[in-house]
Structures are given as structure tokens and as C-alpha cells.
XYZ file of C-alpha atoms in Angstrom:
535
model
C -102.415 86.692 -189.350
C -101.898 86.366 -185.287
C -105.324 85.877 -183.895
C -104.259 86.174 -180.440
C -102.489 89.633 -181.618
C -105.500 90.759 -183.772
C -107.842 90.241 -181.130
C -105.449 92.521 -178.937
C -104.929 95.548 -181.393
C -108.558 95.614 -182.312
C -109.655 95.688 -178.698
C -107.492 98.519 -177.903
C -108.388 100.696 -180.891
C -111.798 99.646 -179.700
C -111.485 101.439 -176.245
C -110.184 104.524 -178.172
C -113.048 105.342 -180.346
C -114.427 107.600 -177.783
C -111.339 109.609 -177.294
C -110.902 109.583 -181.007
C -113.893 110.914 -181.774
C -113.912 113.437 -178.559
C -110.326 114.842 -180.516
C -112.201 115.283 -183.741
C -114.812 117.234 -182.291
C -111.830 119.418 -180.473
C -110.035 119.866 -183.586
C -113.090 122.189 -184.749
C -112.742 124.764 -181.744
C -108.915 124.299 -180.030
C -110.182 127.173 -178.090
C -113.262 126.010 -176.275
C -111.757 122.419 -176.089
C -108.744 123.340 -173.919
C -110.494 126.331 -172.093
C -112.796 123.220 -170.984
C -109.940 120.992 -170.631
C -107.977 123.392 -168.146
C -111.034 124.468 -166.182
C -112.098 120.924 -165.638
C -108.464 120.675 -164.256
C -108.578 123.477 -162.231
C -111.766 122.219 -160.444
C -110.505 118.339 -159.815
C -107.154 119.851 -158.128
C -108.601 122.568 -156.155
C -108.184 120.538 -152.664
C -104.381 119.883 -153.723
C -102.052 122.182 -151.808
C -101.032 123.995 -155.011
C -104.585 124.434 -155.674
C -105.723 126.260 -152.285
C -101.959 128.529 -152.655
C -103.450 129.646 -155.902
C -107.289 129.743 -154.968
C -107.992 127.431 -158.295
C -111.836 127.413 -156.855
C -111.944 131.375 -158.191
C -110.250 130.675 -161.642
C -112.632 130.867 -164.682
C -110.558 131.123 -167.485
C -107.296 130.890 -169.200
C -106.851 134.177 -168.595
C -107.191 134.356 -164.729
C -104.671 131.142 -164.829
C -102.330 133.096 -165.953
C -102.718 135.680 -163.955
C -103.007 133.609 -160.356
C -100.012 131.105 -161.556
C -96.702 131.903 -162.497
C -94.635 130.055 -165.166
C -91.947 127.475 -163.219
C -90.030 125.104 -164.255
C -88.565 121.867 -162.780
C -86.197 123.850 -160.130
C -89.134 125.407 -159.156
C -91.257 121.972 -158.449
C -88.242 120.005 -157.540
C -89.110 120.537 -153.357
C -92.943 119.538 -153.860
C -91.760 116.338 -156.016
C -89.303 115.356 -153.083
C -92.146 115.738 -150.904
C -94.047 113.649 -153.016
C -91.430 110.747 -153.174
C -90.972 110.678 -149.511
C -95.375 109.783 -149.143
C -96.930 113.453 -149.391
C -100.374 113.462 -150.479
C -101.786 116.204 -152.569
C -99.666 118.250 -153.165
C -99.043 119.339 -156.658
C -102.199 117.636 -157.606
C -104.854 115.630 -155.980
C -104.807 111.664 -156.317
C -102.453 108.890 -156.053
C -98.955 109.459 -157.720
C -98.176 106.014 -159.374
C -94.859 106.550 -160.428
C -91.960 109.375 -160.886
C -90.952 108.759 -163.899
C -86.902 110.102 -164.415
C -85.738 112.108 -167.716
C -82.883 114.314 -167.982
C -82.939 118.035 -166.711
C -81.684 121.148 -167.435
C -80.135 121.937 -164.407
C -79.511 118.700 -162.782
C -78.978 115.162 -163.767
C -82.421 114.238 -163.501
C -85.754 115.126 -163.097
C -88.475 112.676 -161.397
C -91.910 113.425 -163.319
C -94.998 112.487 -161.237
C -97.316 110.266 -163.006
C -101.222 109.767 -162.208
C -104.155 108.641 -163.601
C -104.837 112.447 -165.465
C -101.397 112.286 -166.720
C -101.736 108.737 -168.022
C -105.461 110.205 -169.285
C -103.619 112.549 -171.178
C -101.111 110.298 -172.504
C -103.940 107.984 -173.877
C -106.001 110.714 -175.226
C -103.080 111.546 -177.483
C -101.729 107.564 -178.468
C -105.261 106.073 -178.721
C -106.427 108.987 -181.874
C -102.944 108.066 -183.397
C -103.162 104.422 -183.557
C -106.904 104.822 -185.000
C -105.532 107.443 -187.827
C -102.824 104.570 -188.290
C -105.338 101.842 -188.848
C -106.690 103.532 -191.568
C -103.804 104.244 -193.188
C -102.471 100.551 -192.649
C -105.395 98.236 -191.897
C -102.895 95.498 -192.315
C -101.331 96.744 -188.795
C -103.657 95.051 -187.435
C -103.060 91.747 -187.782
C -99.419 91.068 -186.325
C -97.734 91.719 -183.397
C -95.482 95.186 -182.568
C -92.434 96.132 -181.205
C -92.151 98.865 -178.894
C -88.820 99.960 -177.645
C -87.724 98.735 -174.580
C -86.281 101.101 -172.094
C -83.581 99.068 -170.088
C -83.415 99.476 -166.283
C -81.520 102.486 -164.924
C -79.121 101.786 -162.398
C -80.908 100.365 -159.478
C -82.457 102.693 -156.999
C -81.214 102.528 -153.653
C -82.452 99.870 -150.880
C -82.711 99.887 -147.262
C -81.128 96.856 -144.884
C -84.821 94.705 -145.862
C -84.155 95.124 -149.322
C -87.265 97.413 -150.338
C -86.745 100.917 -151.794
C -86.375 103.984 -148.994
C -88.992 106.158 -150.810
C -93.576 105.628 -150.928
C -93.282 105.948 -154.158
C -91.463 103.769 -157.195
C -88.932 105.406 -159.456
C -89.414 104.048 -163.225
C -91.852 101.982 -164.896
C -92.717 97.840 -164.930
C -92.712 98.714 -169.005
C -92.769 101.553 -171.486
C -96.698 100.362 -171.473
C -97.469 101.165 -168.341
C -97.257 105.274 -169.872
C -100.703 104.381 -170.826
C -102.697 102.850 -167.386
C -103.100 99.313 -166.091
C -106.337 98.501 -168.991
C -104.597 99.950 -172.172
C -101.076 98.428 -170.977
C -102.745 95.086 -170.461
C -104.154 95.198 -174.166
C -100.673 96.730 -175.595
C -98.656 93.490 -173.618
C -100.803 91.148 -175.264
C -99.448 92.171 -178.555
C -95.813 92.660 -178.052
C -93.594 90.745 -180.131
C -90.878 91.157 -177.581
C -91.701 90.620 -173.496
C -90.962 92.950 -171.084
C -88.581 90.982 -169.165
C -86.129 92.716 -171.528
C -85.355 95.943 -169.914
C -84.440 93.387 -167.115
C -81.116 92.436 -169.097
C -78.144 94.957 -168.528
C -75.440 93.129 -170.695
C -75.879 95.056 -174.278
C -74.894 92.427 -176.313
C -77.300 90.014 -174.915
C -79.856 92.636 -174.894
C -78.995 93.424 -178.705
C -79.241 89.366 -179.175
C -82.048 88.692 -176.867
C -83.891 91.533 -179.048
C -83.139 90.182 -181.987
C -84.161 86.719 -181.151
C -87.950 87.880 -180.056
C -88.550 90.011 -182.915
C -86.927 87.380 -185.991
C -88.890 84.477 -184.425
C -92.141 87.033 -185.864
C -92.078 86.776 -189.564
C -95.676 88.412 -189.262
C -94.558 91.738 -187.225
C -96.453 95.055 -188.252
C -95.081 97.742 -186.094
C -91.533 98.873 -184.660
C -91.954 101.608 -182.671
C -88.525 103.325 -181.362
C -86.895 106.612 -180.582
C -83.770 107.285 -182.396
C -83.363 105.744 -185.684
C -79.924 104.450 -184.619
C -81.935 102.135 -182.154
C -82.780 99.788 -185.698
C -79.250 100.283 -186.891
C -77.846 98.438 -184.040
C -80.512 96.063 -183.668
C -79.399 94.969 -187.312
C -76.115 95.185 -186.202
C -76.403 92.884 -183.269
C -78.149 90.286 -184.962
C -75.558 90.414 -187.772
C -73.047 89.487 -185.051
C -75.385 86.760 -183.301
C -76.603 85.104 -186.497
C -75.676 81.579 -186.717
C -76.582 81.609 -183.072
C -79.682 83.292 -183.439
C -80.843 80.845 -186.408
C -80.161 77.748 -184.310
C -82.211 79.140 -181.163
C -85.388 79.753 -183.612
C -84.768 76.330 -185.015
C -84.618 74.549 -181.623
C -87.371 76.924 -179.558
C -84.185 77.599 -177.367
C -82.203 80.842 -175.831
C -78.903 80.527 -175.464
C -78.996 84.071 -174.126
C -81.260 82.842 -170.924
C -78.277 83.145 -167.862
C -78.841 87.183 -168.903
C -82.214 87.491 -167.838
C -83.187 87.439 -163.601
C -84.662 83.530 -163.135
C -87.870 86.226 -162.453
C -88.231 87.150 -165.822
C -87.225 83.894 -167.799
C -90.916 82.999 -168.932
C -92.239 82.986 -172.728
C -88.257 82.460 -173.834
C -88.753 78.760 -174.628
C -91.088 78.642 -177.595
C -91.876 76.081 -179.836
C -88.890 74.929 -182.368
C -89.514 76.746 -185.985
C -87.409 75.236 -188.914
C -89.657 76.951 -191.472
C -88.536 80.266 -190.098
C -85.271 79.484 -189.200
C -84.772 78.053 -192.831
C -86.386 81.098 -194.276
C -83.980 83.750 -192.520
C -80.787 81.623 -193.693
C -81.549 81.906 -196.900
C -82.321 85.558 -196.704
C -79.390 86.166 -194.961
C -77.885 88.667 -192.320
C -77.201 91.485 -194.474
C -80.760 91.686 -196.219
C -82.705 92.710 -193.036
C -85.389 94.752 -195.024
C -86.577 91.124 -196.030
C -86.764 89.894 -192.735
C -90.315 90.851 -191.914
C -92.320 90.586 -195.010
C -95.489 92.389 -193.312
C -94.360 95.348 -191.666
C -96.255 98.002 -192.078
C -94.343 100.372 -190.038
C -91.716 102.078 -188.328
C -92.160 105.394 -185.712
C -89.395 107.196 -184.885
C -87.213 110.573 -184.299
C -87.028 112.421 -187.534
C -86.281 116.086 -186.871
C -83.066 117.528 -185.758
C -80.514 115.180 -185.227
C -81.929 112.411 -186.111
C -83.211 113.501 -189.565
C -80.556 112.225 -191.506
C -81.166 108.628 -189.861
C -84.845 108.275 -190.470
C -84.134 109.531 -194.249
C -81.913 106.257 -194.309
C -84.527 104.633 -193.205
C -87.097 106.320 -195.384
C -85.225 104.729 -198.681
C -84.234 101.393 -197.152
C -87.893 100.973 -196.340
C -89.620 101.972 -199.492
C -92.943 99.554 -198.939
C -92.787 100.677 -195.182
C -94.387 103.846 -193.908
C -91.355 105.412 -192.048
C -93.015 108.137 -189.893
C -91.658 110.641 -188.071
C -92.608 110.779 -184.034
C -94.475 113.618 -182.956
C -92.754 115.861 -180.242
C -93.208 113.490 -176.906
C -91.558 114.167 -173.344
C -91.944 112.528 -170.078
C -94.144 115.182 -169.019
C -96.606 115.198 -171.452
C -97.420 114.766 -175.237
C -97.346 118.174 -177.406
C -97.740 116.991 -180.974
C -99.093 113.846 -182.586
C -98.375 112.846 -186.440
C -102.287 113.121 -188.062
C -102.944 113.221 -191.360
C -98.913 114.213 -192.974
C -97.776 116.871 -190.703
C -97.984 116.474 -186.598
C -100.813 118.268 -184.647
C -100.940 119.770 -180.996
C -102.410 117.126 -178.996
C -105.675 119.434 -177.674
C -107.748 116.963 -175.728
C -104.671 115.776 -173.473
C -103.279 118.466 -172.097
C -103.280 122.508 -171.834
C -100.775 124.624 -174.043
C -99.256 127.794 -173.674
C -96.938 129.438 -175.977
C -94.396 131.735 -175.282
C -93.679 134.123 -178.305
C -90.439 136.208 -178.915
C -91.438 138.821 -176.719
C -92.099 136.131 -173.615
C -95.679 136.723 -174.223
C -97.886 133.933 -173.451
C -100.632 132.338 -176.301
C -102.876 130.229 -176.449
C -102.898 127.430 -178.831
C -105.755 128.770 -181.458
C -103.751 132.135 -181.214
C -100.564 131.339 -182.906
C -99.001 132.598 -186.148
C -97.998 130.652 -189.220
C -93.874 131.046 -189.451
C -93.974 131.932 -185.928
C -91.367 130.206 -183.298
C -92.909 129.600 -179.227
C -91.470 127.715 -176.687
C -93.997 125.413 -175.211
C -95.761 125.848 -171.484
C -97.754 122.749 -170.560
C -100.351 122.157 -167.753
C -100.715 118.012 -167.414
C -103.438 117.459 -165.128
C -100.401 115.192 -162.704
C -99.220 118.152 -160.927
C -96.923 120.288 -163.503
C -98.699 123.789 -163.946
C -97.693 125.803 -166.487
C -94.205 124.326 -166.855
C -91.783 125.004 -169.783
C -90.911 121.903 -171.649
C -87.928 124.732 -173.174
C -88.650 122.767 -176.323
C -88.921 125.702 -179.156
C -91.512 124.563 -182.231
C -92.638 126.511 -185.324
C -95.943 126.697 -186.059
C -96.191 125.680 -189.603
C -100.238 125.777 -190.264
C -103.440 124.291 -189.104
C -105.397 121.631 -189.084
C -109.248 122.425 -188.836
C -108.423 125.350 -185.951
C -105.481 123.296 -184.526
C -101.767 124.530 -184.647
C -99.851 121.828 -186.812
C -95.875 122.116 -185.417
C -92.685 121.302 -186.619
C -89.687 121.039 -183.599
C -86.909 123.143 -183.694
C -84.749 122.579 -180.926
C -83.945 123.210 -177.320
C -83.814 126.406 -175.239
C -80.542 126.986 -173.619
C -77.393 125.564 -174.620
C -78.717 121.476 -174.974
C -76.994 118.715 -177.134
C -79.040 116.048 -177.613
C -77.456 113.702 -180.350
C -79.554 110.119 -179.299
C -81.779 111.585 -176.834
C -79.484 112.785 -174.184
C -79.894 116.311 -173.779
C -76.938 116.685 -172.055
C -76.999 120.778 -170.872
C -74.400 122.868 -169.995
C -75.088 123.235 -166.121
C -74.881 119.593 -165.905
C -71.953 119.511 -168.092
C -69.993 121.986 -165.291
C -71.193 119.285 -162.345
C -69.917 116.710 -164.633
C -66.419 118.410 -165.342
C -66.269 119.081 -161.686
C -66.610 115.509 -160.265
C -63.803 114.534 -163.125
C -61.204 116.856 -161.213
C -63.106 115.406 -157.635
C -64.833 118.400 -156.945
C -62.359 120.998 -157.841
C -62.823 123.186 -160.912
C -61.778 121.930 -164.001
C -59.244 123.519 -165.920
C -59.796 126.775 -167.883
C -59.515 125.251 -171.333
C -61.366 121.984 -170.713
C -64.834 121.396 -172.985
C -67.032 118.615 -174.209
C -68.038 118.538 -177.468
C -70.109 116.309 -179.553
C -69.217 114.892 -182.741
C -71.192 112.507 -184.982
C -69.065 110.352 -187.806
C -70.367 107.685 -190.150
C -73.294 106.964 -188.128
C -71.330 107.036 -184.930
C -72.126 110.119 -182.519
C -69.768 110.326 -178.604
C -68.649 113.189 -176.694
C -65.072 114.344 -176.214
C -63.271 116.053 -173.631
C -61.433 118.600 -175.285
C -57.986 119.985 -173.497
C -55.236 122.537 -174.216
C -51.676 120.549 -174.233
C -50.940 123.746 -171.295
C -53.050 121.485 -168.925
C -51.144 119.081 -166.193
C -54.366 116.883 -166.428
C -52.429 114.123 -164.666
C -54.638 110.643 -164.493
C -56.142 110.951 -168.134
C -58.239 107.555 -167.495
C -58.871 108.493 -163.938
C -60.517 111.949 -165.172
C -62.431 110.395 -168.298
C -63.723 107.165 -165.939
C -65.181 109.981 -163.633
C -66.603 112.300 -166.623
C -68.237 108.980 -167.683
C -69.355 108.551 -164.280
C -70.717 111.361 -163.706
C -72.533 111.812 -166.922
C -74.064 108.250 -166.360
C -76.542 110.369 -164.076
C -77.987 112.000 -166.449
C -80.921 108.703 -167.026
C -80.958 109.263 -170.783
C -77.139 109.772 -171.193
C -76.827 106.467 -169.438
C -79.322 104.558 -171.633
C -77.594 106.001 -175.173
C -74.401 104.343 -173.555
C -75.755 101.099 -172.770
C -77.252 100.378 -176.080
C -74.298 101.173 -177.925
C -75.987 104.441 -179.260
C -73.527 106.824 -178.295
C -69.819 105.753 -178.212
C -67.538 105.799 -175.249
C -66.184 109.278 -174.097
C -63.079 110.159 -175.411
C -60.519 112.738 -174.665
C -58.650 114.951 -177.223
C -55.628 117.025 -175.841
C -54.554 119.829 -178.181
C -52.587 122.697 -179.104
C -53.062 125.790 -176.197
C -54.132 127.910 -179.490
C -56.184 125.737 -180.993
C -58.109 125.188 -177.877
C -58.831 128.273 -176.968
C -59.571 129.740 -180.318
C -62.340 126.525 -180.040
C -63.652 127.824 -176.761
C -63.580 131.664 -177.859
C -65.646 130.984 -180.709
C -68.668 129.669 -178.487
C -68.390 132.479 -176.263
C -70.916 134.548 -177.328
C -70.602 138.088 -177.057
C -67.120 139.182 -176.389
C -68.316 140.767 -172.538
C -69.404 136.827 -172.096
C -68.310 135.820 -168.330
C -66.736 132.612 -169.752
C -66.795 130.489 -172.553
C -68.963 127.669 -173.314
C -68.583 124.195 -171.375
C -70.500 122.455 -174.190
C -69.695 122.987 -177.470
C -72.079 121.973 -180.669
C -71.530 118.729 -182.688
C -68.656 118.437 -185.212
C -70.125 116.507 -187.820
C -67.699 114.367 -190.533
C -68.517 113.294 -194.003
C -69.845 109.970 -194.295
């Protein structure tokens, strides 16, 4: 056991007792616990310029909500959150905006979520009854250190002639831990089995390496937390290709990886020499990486949609392991958290609306078994009745709580690692590969997964004169690097390099007819859905 880790963990489940007990007590009336939650809402962000345009001082209920505020969605916010980046005050919601946190949009490349102390409230609320129900299962989590995926840096923000960023108010994160406030974050750091100074590194190989050096030095890590399941696959992968390296830094206490890191963020890489473990991990070997950390006791991550097939791999490679499935998560807010076998609406973090397949609005103790709703979220940090356009089924309840299963996305979205690349940004993209012009009339991207492997491909009919091939697919890859999440799935490896397919005139547009739509459809589809191979 790691005392120092221990001590951590059990101080942070600690400080969540009261939230976990506050979401047991909401699991027995959804209804009155997010009428309360909203209204309490409502009345904090009243001063906020949102709040005085849509008099929240006379809203009493749900109902009048809906009435006084209309449904919106990121286009609609996009001028306040400028504002808001630029050193506006109050304006979606009252209180200081920490951070805009980027994820991909629908519309554009990229969104910029505000985050405050509600929204990181919320966030908690959600993680903190999680990691108790988790404890229970696995009391043995306790006792070791955890991984939790590290987001690398986006491309660097821009900087005025001093050096300091032109906006009030950062873009990003210090660490995926700061999602949960300055005390929890603290706690969560102490634990890590892998610093921070990670997301500093942007060379992928020495990221893979440096990754895979922190975590084998831990023969006693519990947890590895991640998003896609291909995240693992790679890390394997990397330390396969780094091994005799790797087993001569654990030996010596040294990083031969250390010129990748900013001198800022070099601390904690020169540990003690360990010949035990070093000596341990040759004889296991590189290929037997189930063995390499005797005590874990589990793995989160992506298991619907796309990356269901990946987390079933996972599932039998990890027998001893319990290999759960994340709950639905986005930057904005947490909808579902896995509790007791299936994944529950997270009621004491946030308020939930529910558009049926008429476009009629629900609330979250009103929805139907076998029913499908796109989910509406109110966040407390200045998003009001937003739509995620993430489409769930409600698949039962727990106590009076919807339990959900995800679908999909709204809209025409591929999201093979994450991405959610959609078709408006798709155009911008294919625009800026022909420098601004339109592209040509038969000219696609399509996904395709293969043996593990997933990548886009520009598809074009042999009838184009596209001229430059490696000028137009540099500038494709350009400007699909915009997108924050398309550019992170690149630089880990988890989503090859874009490559372009010319065909046969007839081939391609028999390909694009067949996405159309209806044959009265404008044009035909930009994105087309994944081709997937046999393994």
C-alpha cells in the first residue's frame, strides 16, 4: 500500500460524503431535487445580465423557465462568451469565470465553455458519489495511486509583444483536475501516478514514453481512468517500442526522455533507482502488459458507440479488472454517472430537460422507458437550457431517477476517438483545402476504422483537376487541427494521418448519392459515415 496515496484518496472520498449522501436523498424524488436545484439557480444568477433579460427574480418553477427562456445553443451564446473572454462580468451568470474550457462544436471549430465555481459544483457533485459507489465496490482502490488521462496542450493561444495572453480570461486548464476546484484538485494531484507536467510534452513518442515511464515505475497502481479505449492500446504500444529504455530509466531513477519536458515542468522525474521493479517488468516482459500492475482494480472508459468494440477488448483482456464503461460526460456538464450496473442522470449537479420526438420538452422524472430525448442542460456557469444534441434512451430507473444509455449525436457528427468532427465544419475545412474557394463537387471525407486503426479520407472523383494533392491534404489537416479534439486524436496517435483516395467519377458519385438523403436533397453529404473492415 502507498500511504502517502491512501491518505489522499481517503481524504477526498471524505469531503464527498455530504454530496453523496445529498444524491441519495435526490434519487428518491428527481422531481423536487432538480425543481430545487434550478430555482436555487435561478435566484443566485438573477443580477447576471441574462438573468434581469429574462426577469429570473419572477420564475417559480420549471414550468415558468421554460416559458421565460428559450432553448439556444452554442451559436446562440457564442457573442456573450466573447464578451466574457475579453473581461465582461456577469453576464451569462454571476461570479468569476475561471476558465473557458475549448471542445469541439457543431458549427464551428470550437466552442469555449465558461467554467465557475457552480459549474465545477456540479462537476463534483456528480465525480465525488461515483468514486464513493467505487470504493465499495473496490475497497482495494484505495490504497494505490491512479492514472487519469492527460489532456496534452492545444496549440498555444496567442500572445501579445510582453508575452502574456490578449484575453482576461485563460483558455484551457493547469490539469484535467482542475474540472473539479482548487481543494478536490489538490487531493486528486496528490495521488496521481503520473504528474501533470505531462500535457506539457508535445512530441508523441516521448509523451507515449514519458507515460509509460510514470505509470510502470507504480507496480501498486489502482485506477486508469481514460476516454477512448484506444488511449491504453497505444500506451502499450509505446512502451513496447521504448522498453529496454524504459527498464534502464526505472533501474537507474533516470529519464532519458527529460530534454521533452519545459525546464518548468522537469520536477518529480528523477526518482529513486528501483532494480526490484525494473527486474520484475523484464521478466514479465513487453508483450504481457495485463501483468504489469498486479493491483489494479480498474479501468473507466468510452464503451458505447464507437468505442464499444474497444472496451469489450478490454473487458476480456482484463478479466480480474472491473472495466467500466464512462457515463455520458461533456465539457459542459455531466448527464449520466455509472451507479450501481447501468449509468444514472446526475440529479444533484445540474438541471435536465428532455426533448421528445415531437420537440416537446420533459422533465427528468417524466420520461418513458424505450423512449429516445435529446438532452437540454442548465449548468449553473452560464449555459441555460442548452442542447448538448447528444440523443440517449431512457432504459429504466433507479429509485425515481432516469437510468440512460447514449445513442449518438444529433445532426450529421462522426466521432470515431472523440472528435466529433460535423459536417458544417467539415465544408470550412474543405474550403480552406482549395484556399477559400469551394471544393469540388465530388469531394467528401469519410471515416473508416481497420484493425484497430480509425483516419479520415478525402474522397475524389478521378474527373477532378485537384492539382497539389499534398498541398490540399496539408491544408485539410490544417484546418481540421482546429477542431481541439480532432487535434488531440492526432497527436496521440489515435486517429491516423488524413489520407486521400481519388476514384472512379461513378463510383464517387454513386458514394455521395447514397448519403443524400431524400432525392429533393440540396446537395449531398460532405461527411460520410465510417467504413468499417474486418479485423
Amino acid at each position: 500500500m502507498s500511504l502517502g496515496a491512501a491518505v489522499a484518496n481517503a481524504l477526498w472520498l471524505a469531503t464527498g460524503l455530504g454530496a453523496t449522501r445529498r444524491f441519495e436523498r435526490a434519487l428518491g424524488d428527481t422531481g423536487a431535487a432538480q425543481r430545487r436545484w434550478l430555482l436555487a439557480q435561478l435566484q443566485r444568477h438573477s443580477a447576471s445580465e441574462f438573468g434581469q433579460a429574462h426577469d429570473f427574480g419572477a420564475l417559480h418553477s420549471p414550468a415558468d423557465f421554460a416559458r421565460r427562456v428559450p432553448l439556444s445553443c452554442y451559436d446562440d451564446v457564442a457573442p456573450a462568451i466573447d464578451r466574457v473572454r475579453r473581461g465582461a462580468r456577469d453576464v451569462l451568470a454571476v461570479g468569476r469565470v475561471t476558465h473557458l474550457a475549448p471542445t469541439s462544436g457543431s458549427s464551428g471549430a470550437r466552442k469555449l465553455i465558461p467554467f465557475t465555481a457552480s459549474l465545477q459544483a456540479g462537476f463534483n457533485a456528480a465525480v465525488n458519489r461515483w468514486m464513493n459507489d467505487l470504493a465499495r465496490q473496490r475497497p482495494a482502490l484505495v490504497g494505490g495511486p491512479a492514472y487519469w488521462s492527460v489532456s496534452p496542450l492545444a496549440e498555444p493561444e496567442a500572445v501579445d509583444a510582453a508575452g502574456r495572453p490578449p484575453d482576461a480570461i485563460p483558455v484551457g486548464f493547469a490539469d484535467d483536475a482542475d474540472y473539479l476546484g482548487s481543494g478536490a484538485a489538490w487531493l486528486v494531484r496528490q495521488a496521481l501516478a503520473a504528474p501533470s507536467a505531462l500535457r506539457h510534452v508535445r512530441d508523441s513518442q516521448a509523451f507515449w514514453a514519458l507515460t509509460a515511464l510514470a505509470l510502470l515505475r507504480r507496480r501498486d497502481l489502482r485506477l486508469v481512468s481514460i476516454w477512448h479505449p484506444s488511449f491504453l492500446t497505444l500506451l502499450v504500444e509505446g512502451a513496447a517500442c521504448a522498453w529496454p529504455a524504459l527498464l534502464d530509466a526505472i533501474a537507474s531513477g533516470e529519464c532519458p526522455w527529460i530534454d521533452a519536458i519545459p525546464s518548468v515542468a522537469r520536477d518529480g522525474w528523477r526518482v529513486a533507482p528501483d532494480a526490484a521493479r525494473s527486474a520484475e517488468l523484464r521478466r514479465i516482459g513487453a508483450e504481457e502488459w495485463t501483468a504489469w500492475w498486479p493491483e489494479l482494480q480498474l479501468v473507466s472508459c468510452w464503451g458505447e458507440q464507437a468505442a464499444e468494440a474497444g472496451w469489450r477488448a478490454l473487458v476480456q483482456r482484463l478479466p480480474h479488472v472491473l472495466v467500466q464503461p464512462k457515463g455520458l460526460l461533456a465539457t459542459e456538464g455531466v448527464v449520466t454517472i455509472p451507479l450501481h450496473a447501468t449509468h444514472v442522470l446526475a440529479v444533484t449537479s445540474h438541471f435536465f430537460e428532455f426533448l421528445d420526438e415531437r420537440g416537446e420538452a420533459r422533465l427528468a422524472h417524466q420520461l418513458e422507458r424505450g423512449g429516445h430525448y435529446e438532452v437540454v442542460i442548465t449548468n449553473g456557469g452560464g449555459l441555460w437550457r442548452y442542447r448538448l444534441s447528444d440523443m440517449v434512451e431512457c432504459t429504466g430507473q433507479l429509485r425515481t431517477a432516469p437510468t440512460l444509455r447514449f445513442l449518438g449525436r444529433t445532426g450529421r457528427v462522426s466521432d470515431l476517438r472523440g472528435e466529433k468532427l460535423s459536417e458544417p465544419v467539415v465544408a470550412e475545412a474543405l474550403r480552406a483545402a482549395w484556399r477559400g474557394d469551394a471544393p469540388p463537387a465530388y469531394a467528401a471525407l469519410r471515416a473508416w476504422t481497420e484493425r484497430g486503426r480509425a483516419g479520415y479520407e478525402l474522397l475524389i472523383s478521378d474527373e477532378v483537376d485537384v492539382g497539389d494533392i499534398d498541398g490540399v491534404r496539408a491544408r485539410l489537416e490544417e484546418a481540421l487541427h482546429a477542431n481541439p479534439h480532432y487535434a488531440l486524436a492526432r497527436r496521440l496517435g489515435q486517429l491516423e494521418p488524413l489520407r486521400v483516395a481519388v476514384v472512379a467519377h461513378d463510383a464517387a458519385v454513386s458514394e455521395l448519392r447514397a448519403h443524400a438523403g431524400r432525392l429533393g436533397d440540396a446537395k449531398p453529404r460532405l461527411l460520410l459515415p465510417v467504413v468499417y473492415a474486418p479485423p
